[in-house]
Amino acid sequence: MSLSPELSLRKDDPEPFLQVTDLAVDFATADGSVRAVDGLNFTLERGRTLGLVGESGSGKSVTSLAVMGLLRPDSTTAGNARTSGEIRLNGEELLSAPARRIRELRGRTMSMIFQDPLSALHPYYSVGAQIAEAYRVHHKGSRKAAKERAAELLGRVGIPRPRERADDFPHQFSGGMRQRVMIAMALVNDPELLIADEPTTALDVTVQAQILELIADVQQEFGSAAILITHDLGVVAGTVDDVVIMYAGRTMETAPVDRLFAAPQHPYTWGLLGSTPRLDGDRRKRLAPIPGSPPNLLEPAAGCPFAPRCVFTDRVEGDACATDRPAALPACHLAPDDRDALRPSSRKAAS
Amino acid sequence: MLRYIARRLIGMAVVLLITGAVTYVIFYWMPSDPARLSCGKPCTPETLHQVRAYMGLNQPIWEQYWHFLEGLVGGRSFGIGQAAAQCPAPCLGYSFHQSMPVRTMIGTAFPVTVSITVGAAALWLVFGVATGMISAVKRGTWWDRGATLLSLTGVATPTYLVGLLGILLLGFQWRLVPVNGYANFTDGIGPWASHLILPWAVLAFVNAAVYARLTRSQLLEVFGEDYITTARAKGLPERIVIGKHSLRAALTPIATMFGMDIGLLLGGAIITEKVFSMQGLGYLLLQGVGQLDLPVVVGVTLFSAFFVVAANLLVDILYGYLDPRVSLA
């Protein structure tokens, strides 16, 4: 009973570190409202990594922006997004939190690594200054201490001669080094939640692995939770604990990474796996692309959004795929036995 | 960097040489004869011949221009003996109308033009950029529309109209400021500024509009950049996201235009000076043209052209500092 209320609360109430409930994001466009994220649910614990996987336009990046509060109307450039649902971080609801509180959390408690470091870093400020600035928003202390901290982080993410390179501008770095700078900036305040939005898409394949490894390393070192957004299941395989497969703003299926690769449940996931190149695959066999293209979000489907591209709709009784939205996960009308029968064989977990 | 500047300086010299030559040619083609105007009455052919020789008009045009260039470097004198008019180097020509070197006339007029330029430029930069920022941040609101309306009014209204309205209302109606004339800076900052406030305001109103539009469009473009989202993701407050990160990125083209405009205005604000009866470079040029005073016209034209090309060079050098990605070579 003598415990502080906060501590006892944490003990009795196993509230997840990050809990996203029924998240929906609508954008008003000239052609009407677009629902980019539609009823998304997931939870994330400290020290764990969640992979958000889907094609372009599936709502992955919008989800991360929503968590960071970057779609809020109080951001001048947010445009016209409307967000609903709940995002709870450490039990604190973020969507309804005041702007000031979100600013305190941004960059400190939760921080973000963007896809293209060249455009995400300010071209007119030295990288050291940009990192030091991120530190100084959240910490009292001298300019010198912040500069020192920036150099320390640059060293930590593997930039040689960090003290000198801190004075260089983003365009003076290579792509991989720039992404390291971005990571250093995201880590400068020891964040509890790290969101990486396609962090390796703009990089050479050889550098991709290094960057993913670095993110995994620092995440372990800092004990933070991480969300890794990618369209590449190959990236997910070695790096995350759990996976959420997204399509047209909705969750198709969610599973621990091993089970996802061992027994994927959703035909869309099968499609993604079939179109992922594998080192141990048959080299004469062509990759199988998913037929069709992502749906037009201006006219959302009444049933399963993947149905128009799905080759298994005739295995479902009636036209449930076209008319009914699947209620449970995996979001598929196929009977479990049918799924086991139809699943493309021998897709075991990579590495 | 030094090589770059040296190359640019040579380019500047060429541009100025051509400017001077063109001015000479235009005057040569004019149907009137400056010598006849100075000759007086009665004008005998002998006197006319003497005047022509005295003014150097009996030489072919290219020779006249060559003597002008010589005078620019080494000074020159007109006539012979006691009566000779001296024009020490750098000689921008000698006005036979006013009986003094053009350089002396420019020396009197230039401070007026500088005073007008500096005050007006400071005003329009501050108000233009501020208005543009408000428009960009509050885009689509009544703030934005009001600022746009004001800007368009400024762009669309001729300087002399705004100037005359200003004189009418502020000068005659409300008697807030002197309606014309100029007081030297050395006469005290109060009289100096009170005489200048109206021309400043007029020039600023007309020019600020362009800056407001430019600032607005630049900022709106920058707002869409990824690094602005990054700035927010760092937890920076909006005033830093906009006032520092966005404005810094939007600044480069604004600085470019500002440099060019100042260079242009230092060559004389002809209409403004005329409207407010201020005897700056613009007034001097106008007077020179009216009196067919070729040396004054050439001198002022070259002096003004110098500021335009110099502003060009300065802006390019400044670019190297404003944008770290630009290297001058």
Coordinates of C-alpha atoms in Angstrom, one line a residue, chain B residues 9-25 61-62 64-70 72-73 298 301-303 305-306 309:
Chain B
L9 CA 34.5 41.6 -62.5
I10 CA 35.8 41.4 -66.0
G11 CA 32.2 40.5 -67.1
M12 CA 31.0 43.6 -65.2
A13 CA 33.4 45.8 -67.0
V14 CA 32.3 44.6 -70.4
V15 CA 28.7 45.1 -69.6
L16 CA 29.4 48.7 -68.4
L17 CA 31.5 49.4 -71.5
I18 CA 28.6 48.3 -73.7
T19 CA 26.1 50.3 -71.7
G20 CA 28.1 53.5 -72.2
A21 CA 28.6 52.8 -75.9
V22 CA 24.9 52.3 -76.4
T23 CA 24.1 55.5 -74.5
Y24 CA 26.5 57.4 -76.8
V25 CA 25.0 55.9 -79.9
I61 CA 31.6 59.2 -82.0
W62 CA 34.0 56.4 -81.2
Q64 CA 34.5 60.8 -78.2
Y65 CA 33.7 57.6 -76.3
W66 CA 37.4 56.8 -76.2
H67 CA 38.2 60.2 -74.7
F68 CA 35.4 59.6 -72.2
L69 CA 37.0 56.3 -71.2
E70 CA 40.4 57.9 -71.0
L72 CA 37.5 57.9 -66.5
V73 CA 40.9 56.5 -65.9
V298 CA 26.1 59.0 -69.8
T301 CA 23.5 55.9 -66.7
L302 CA 26.9 54.3 -66.1
F303 CA 26.8 55.0 -62.4
A305 CA 24.3 50.5 -64.3
F306 CA 27.3 49.9 -62.0
V309 CA 25.7 44.7 -62.1

